[in-house]
Tab-separated table of C-alpha atoms in Angstrom:
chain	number	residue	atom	x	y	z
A	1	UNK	CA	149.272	66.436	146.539
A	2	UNK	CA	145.669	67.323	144.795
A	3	UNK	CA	142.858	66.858	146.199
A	4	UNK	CA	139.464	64.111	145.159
A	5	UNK	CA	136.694	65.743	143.737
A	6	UNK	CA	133.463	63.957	142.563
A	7	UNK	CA	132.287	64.427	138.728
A	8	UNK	CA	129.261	63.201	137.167
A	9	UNK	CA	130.309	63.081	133.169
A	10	UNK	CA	127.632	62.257	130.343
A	11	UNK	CA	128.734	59.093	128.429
A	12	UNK	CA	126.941	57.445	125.775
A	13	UNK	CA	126.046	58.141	122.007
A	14	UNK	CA	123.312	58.865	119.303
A	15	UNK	CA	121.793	55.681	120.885
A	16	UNK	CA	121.222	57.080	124.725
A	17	UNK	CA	123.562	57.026	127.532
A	18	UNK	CA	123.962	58.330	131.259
A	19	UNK	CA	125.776	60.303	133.851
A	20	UNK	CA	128.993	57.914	135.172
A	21	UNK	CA	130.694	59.011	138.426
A	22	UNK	CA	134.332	59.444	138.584
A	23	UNK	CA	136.472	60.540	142.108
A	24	UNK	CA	139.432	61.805	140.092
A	25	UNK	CA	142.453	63.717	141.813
A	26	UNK	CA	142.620	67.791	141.118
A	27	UNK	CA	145.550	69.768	141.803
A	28	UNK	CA	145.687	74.116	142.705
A	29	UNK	CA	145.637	75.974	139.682
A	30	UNK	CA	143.386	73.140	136.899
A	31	UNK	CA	140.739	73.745	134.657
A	32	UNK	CA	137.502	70.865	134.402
A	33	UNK	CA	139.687	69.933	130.792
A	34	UNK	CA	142.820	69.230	132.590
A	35	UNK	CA	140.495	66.394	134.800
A	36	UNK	CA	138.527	65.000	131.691
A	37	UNK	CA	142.342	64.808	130.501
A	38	UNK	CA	143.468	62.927	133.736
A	39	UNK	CA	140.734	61.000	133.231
A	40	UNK	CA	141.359	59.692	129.794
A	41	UNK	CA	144.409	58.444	131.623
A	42	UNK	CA	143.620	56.823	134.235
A	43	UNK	CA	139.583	55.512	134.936
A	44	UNK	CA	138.255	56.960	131.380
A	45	UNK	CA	140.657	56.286	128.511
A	46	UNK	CA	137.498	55.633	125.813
A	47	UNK	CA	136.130	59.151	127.014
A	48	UNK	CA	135.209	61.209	123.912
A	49	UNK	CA	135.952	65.353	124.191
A	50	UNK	CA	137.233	67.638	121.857
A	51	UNK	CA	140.144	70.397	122.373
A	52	UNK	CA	142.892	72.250	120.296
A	53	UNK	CA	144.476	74.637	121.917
A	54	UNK	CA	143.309	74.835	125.815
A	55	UNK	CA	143.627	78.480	125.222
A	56	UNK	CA	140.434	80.192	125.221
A	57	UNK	CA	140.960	80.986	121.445
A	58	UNK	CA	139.857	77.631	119.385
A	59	UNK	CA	136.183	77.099	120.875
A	60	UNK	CA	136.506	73.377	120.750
A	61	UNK	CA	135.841	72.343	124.421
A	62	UNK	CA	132.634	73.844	124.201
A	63	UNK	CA	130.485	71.590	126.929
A	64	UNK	CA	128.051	72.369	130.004
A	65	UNK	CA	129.409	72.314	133.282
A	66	UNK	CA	126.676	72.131	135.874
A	67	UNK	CA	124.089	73.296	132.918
A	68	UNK	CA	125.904	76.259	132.151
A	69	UNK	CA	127.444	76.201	128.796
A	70	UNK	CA	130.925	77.335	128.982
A	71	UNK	CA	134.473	76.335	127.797
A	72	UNK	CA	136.674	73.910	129.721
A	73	UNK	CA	139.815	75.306	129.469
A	74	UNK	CA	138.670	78.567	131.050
A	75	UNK	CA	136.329	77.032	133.660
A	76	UNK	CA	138.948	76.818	137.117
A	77	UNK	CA	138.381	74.272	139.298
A	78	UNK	CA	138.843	76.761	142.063
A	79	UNK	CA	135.237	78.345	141.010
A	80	UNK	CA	133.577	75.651	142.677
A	81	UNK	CA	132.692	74.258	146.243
A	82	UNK	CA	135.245	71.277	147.845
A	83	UNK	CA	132.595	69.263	148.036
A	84	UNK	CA	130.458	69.578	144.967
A	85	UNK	CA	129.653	67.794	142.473
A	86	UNK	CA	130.583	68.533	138.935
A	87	UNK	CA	128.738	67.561	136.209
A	88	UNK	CA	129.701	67.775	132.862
A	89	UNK	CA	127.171	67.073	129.607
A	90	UNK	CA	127.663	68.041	126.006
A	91	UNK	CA	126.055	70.878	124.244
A	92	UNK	CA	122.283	70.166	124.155
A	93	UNK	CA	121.089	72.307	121.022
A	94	UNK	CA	123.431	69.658	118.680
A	95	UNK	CA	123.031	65.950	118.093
A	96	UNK	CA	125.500	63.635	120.046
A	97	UNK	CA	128.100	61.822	118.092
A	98	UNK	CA	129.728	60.445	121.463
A	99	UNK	CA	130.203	61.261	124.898
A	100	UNK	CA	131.016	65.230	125.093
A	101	UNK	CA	131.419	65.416	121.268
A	102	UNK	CA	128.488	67.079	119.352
A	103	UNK	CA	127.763	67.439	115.820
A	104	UNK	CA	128.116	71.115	115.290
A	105	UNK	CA	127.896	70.793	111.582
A	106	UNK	CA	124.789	72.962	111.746
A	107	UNK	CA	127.183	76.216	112.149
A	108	UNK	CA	128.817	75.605	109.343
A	109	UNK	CA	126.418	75.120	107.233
A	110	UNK	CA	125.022	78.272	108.033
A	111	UNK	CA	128.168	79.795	107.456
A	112	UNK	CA	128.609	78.836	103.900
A	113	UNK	CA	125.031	80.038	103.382
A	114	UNK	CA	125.789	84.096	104.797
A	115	UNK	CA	127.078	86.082	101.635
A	116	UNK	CA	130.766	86.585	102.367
A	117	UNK	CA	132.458	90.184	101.738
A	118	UNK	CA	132.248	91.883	99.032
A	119	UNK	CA	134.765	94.971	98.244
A	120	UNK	CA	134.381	97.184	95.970
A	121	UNK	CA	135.746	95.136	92.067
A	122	UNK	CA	137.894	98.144	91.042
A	123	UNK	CA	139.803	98.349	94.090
A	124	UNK	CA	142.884	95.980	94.984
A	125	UNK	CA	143.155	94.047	98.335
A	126	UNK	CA	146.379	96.229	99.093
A	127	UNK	CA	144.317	99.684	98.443
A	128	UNK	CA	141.692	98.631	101.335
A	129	UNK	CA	141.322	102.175	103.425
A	130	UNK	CA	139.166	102.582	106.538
A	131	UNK	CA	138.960	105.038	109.541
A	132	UNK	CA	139.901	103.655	112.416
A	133	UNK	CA	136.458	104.414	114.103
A	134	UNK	CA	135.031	102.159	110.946
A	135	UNK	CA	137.620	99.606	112.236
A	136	UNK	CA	136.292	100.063	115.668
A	137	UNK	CA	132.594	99.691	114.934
A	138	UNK	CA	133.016	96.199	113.944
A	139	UNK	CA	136.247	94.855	115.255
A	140	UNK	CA	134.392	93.312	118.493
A	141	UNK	CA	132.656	90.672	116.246
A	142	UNK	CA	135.980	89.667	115.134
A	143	UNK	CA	136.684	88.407	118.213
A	144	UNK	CA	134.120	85.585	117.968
A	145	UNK	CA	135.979	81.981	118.235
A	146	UNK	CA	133.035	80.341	116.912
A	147	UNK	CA	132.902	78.202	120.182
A	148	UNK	CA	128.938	77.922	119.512
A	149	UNK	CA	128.157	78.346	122.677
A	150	UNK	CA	125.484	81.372	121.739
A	151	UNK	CA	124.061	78.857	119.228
A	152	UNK	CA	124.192	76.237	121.726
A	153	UNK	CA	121.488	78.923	124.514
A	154	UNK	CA	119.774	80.168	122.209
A	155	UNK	CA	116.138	78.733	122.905
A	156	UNK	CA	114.924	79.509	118.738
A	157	UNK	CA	116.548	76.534	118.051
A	158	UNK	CA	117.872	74.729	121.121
A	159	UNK	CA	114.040	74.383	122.089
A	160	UNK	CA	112.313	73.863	118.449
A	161	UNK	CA	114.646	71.680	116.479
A	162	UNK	CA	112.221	72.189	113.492
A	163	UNK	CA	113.412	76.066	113.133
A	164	UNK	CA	117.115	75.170	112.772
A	165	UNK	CA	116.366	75.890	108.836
A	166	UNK	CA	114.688	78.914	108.818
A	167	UNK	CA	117.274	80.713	111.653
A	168	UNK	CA	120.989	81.127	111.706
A	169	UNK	CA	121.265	82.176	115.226
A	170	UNK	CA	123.090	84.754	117.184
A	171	UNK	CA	126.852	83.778	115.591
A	172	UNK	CA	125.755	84.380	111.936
A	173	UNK	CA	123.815	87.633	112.911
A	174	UNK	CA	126.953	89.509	114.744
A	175	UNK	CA	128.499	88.125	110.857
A	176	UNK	CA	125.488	89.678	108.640
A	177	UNK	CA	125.590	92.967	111.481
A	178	UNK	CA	129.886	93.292	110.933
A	179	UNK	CA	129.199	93.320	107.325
A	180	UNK	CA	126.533	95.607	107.054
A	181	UNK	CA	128.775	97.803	109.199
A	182	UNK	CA	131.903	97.481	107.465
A	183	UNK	CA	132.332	100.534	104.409
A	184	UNK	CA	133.857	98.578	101.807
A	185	UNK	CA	131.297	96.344	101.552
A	186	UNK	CA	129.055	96.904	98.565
A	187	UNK	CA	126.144	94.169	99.453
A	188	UNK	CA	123.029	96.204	100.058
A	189	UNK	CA	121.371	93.752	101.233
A	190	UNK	CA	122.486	92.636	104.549
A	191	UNK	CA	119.695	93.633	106.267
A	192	UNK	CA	117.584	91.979	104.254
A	193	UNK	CA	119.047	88.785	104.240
A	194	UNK	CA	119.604	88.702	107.801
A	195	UNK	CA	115.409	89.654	108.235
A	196	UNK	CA	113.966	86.992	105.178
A	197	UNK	CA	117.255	84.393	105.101
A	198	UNK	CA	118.583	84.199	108.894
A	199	UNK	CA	115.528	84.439	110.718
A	200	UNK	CA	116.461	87.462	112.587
A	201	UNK	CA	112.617	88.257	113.327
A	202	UNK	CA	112.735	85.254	115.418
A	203	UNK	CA	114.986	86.333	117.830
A	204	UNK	CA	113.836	88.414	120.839
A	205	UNK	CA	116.494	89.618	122.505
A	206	UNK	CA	116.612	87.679	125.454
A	207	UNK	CA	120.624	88.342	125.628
A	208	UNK	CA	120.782	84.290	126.394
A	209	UNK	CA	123.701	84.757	123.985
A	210	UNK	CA	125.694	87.546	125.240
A	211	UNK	CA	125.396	85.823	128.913
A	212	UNK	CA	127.839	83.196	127.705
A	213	UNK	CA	129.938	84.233	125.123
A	214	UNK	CA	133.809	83.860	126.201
A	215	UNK	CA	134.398	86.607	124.435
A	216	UNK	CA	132.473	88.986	126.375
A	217	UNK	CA	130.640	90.044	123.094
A	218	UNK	CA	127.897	92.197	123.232
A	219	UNK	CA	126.068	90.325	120.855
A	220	UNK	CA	122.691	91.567	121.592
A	221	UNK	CA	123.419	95.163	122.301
A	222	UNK	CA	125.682	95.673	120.017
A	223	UNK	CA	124.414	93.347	116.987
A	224	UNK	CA	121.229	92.176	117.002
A	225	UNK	CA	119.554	94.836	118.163
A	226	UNK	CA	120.898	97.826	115.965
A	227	UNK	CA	120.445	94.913	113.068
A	228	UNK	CA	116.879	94.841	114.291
A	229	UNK	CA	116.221	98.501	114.474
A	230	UNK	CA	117.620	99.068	110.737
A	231	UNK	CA	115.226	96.391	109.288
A	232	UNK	CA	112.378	98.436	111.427
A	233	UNK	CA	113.455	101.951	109.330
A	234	UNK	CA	112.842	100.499	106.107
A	235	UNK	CA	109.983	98.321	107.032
A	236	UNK	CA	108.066	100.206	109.706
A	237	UNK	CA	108.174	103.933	108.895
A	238	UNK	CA	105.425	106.224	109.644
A	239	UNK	CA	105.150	107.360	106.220
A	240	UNK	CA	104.306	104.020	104.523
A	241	UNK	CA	101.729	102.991	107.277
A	242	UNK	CA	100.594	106.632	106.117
A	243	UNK	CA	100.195	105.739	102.733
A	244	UNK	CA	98.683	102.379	103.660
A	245	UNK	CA	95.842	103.975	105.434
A	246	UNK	CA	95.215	106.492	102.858
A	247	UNK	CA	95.008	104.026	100.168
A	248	UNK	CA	92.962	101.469	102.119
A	249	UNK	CA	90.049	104.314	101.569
A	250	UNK	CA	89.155	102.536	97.972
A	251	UNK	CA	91.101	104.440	95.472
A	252	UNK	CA	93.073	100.837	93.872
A	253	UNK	CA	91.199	97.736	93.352
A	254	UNK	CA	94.193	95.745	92.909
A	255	UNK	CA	94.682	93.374	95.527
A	256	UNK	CA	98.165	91.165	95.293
A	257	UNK	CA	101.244	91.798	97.118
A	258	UNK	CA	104.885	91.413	96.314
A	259	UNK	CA	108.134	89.575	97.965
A	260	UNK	CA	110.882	88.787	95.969
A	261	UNK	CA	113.048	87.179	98.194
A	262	UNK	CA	111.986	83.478	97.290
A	263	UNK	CA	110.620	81.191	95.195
A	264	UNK	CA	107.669	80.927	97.203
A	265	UNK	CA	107.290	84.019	97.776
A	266	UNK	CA	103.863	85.931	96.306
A	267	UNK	CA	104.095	87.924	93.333
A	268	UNK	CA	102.446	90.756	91.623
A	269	UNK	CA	100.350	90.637	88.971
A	270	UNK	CA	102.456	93.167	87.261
A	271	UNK	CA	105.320	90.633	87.562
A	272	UNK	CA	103.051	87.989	84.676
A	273	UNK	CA	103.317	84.434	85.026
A	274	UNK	CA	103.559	82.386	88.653
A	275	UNK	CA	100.908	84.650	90.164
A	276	UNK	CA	100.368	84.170	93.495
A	277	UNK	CA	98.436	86.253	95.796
A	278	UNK	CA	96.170	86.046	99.189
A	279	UNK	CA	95.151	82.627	98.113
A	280	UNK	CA	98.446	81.275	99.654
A	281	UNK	CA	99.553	77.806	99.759
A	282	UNK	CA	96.458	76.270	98.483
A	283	UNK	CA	97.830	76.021	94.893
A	284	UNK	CA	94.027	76.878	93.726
A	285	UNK	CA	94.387	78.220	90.254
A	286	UNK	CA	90.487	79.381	90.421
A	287	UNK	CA	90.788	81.141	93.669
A	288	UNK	CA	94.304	82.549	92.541
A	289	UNK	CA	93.013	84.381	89.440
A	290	UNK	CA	89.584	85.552	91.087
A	291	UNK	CA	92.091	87.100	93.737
A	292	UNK	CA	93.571	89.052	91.161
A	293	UNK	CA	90.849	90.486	89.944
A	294	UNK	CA	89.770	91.793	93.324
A	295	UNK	CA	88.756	90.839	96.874
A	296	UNK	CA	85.020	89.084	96.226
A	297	UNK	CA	83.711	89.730	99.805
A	298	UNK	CA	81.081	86.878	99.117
A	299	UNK	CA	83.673	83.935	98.532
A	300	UNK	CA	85.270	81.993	101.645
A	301	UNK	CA	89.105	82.344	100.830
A	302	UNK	CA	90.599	78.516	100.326
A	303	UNK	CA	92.612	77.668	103.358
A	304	UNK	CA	95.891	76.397	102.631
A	305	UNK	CA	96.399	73.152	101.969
A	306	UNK	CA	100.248	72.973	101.193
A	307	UNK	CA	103.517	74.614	102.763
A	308	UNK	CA	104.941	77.748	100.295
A	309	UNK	CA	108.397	76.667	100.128
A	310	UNK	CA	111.337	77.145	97.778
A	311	UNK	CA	112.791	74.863	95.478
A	312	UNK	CA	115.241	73.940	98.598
A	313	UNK	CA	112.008	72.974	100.661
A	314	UNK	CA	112.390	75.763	102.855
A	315	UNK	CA	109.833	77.703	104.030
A	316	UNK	CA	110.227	81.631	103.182
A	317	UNK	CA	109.836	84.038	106.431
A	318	UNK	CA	106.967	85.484	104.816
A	319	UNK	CA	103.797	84.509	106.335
A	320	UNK	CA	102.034	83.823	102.822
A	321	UNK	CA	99.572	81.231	104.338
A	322	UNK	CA	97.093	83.617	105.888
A	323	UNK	CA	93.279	82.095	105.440
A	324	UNK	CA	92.004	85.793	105.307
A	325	UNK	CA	92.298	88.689	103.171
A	326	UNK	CA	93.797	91.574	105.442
A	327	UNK	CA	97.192	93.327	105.140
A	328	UNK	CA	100.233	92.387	103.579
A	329	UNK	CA	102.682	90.240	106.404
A	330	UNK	CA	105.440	92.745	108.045
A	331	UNK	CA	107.943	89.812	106.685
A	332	UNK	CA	107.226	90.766	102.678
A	333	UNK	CA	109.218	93.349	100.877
A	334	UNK	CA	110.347	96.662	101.633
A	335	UNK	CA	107.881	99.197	100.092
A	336	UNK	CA	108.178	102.585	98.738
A	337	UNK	CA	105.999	105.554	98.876
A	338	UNK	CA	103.825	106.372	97.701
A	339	UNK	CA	102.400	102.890	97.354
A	340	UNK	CA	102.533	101.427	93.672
A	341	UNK	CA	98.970	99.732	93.558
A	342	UNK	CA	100.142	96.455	92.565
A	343	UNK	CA	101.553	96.108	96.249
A	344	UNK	CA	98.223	96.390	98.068
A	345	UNK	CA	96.367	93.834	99.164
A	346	UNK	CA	93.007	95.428	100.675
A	347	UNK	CA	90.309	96.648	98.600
A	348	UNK	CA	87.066	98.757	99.607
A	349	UNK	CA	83.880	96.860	99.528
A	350	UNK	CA	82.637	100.304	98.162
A	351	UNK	CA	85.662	101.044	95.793
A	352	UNK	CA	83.787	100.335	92.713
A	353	UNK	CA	80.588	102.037	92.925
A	354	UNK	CA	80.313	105.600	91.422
A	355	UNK	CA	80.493	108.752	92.570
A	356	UNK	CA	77.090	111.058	92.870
């Protein structure tokens, strides 16, 4: 004979709803899905929740027990006190379709968008070869159930709804990071994507994700940050702040920078046509060209006036809207040294006067 337990369940829609109470019987040995189940037969039969496999392995019970996202199926009964109360609420980060169900089409979207894998075109699926400590490096990821419970904590986008577009979250960056670790893929440009695409510059590593992944994935450790710190060695070495310096002393008068990674992205003057520069988002064709001719220190530099987005209507992680002319954003493109003067965007005040 089980024993009654009290739960307080969400109920309601896209509308609004509330927290119902239910005394509902629990027997040794359940999981929180085996009483939503009893309660779809008995006091609840209406009550919305999704599940497949009540295995641990399908990630469809995704909900928040006692504001703790977690799965149902693997949440015991025994875990808690005799006489608490159990609450159960749906995933916050998603919009409600009903009850415990969520609308988690946001994940897959941002799946389609992540470049899949891309082997090498002379070599045949059956002719794949990899060490097994290649295998290893990546094979945790695997694991993932796509559950969406890291999507669902993570405060980028469970907090500001409005940066759902610009930022993939933690699920797709363990994807872009098992990619750009795996040797027979012949994309390049994983990190990139992953720093101007997913967003991964807005993440900082609070490990919110790896705290509740059923999985035990070590999402942060083990993806985002090494992710991170490879984006840092190509944009952040020594030797190009070097060069920066050195060539801030007055010896290129150019002053437009480059990014190529999206439509509204600046471009160099070297590039012709669709210049953009310093002037940013104010769509000012005056104030464009007289910032390609140099930085006039006497001028007030237009402020923008419109968003830089792509023909998607996406904003581009490139902060392109600065109302000052300084240094190029740590967003923009990957630069080589030494640094081709068309990528500088800082000119002497004393650069053009001769020298006695």
């Amino acid at each position: 004979m089980g024993t009654k337990r009290q739960f307080r369940i969400w109920r309601g829609d896209a509308d609004g709803g509330d927290l119902q109470d239910y005394t509902v019987e629990v027997n040794e040995g359940e999981v929180v899905l085996d009483v939503i189940h009893r309660l779809q037969a008995t006091d609840a039969p209406d009550l919305a929740c999704r599940w497949n496999c009540k295995a641990g392995k399908c990630g469809s019970c995704s909900m928040e027990i006692n504001g703790m996202p977690k799965l149902g199926c693997m949440t015991r009964m025994s875990t808690f006190e005799e006489n608490e109360t159990i609450t159960v609420t749906p995933l916050r980060t998603f919009p409600i379709i009903r009850d415990l169900v969520t609308d988690v089409s946001f994940n897959y979207e941002k799946a389609r968008e992540t470049p899949a894998f891309a082997p090498p075109p002379d070599l045949a699926p059956g002719d794949y070869r990899m060490q097994q400590v290649d295998v290893e490096r990546s094979q945790e990821f695997r694991k993932c159930i796509e559950c969406f419970l890291c999507q669902n904590v993570c405060h980028v986008i469970r907090d500001h709804d409005e940066n759902k577009q610009a930022f993939s979250g933690p699920r797709y960056f363990i994807r872009a990071a098992e990619l750009d670790m795996h040797p027979l893929d012949t994309r390049t440009d994983r990190k990139d994507y992953a720093q101007t695409e997913q967003g991964l510059g807005f993440c900082n590593i609070t490990k919110c994700c790896t705290e509740v992944c059923p999985e035990h994935i070590k999402i942060t450790d083990n993806g985002i940050i090494p992710m991170k710190e490879r984006v840092v060695d190509r944009r952040y070495d020594p030797l190009v702040w070097l060069g920066s310096k050195i060539f801030r002393r007055g010896q290129v008068p150019q002053t437009s920078v480059t990014s190529g990674h999206s439509p509204g992205a600046v471009r160099s003057s070297a590039a012709g046509g669709g210049v953009h520069s310093h002037a940013g988002g104010s769509h000012d064709a005056q104030a464009e060209v007289q910032a390609q001719q140099g930085v006039n220190w006497h001028r007030e530099v237009p402020h923008p006036t419109a968003p830089a987005v792509d023909a998607s209507g996406k904003l581009p992680l490139t902060e392109l809207t600065f109302d000052r002319a300084a240094a190029p954003s740590p967003f923009g493109d990957d630069v080589t040294f030494p640094l081709p003067p068309e990528h500088l965007n800082f000119a002497h005040p004393d650069q053009d006067k001769p020298n006695h």
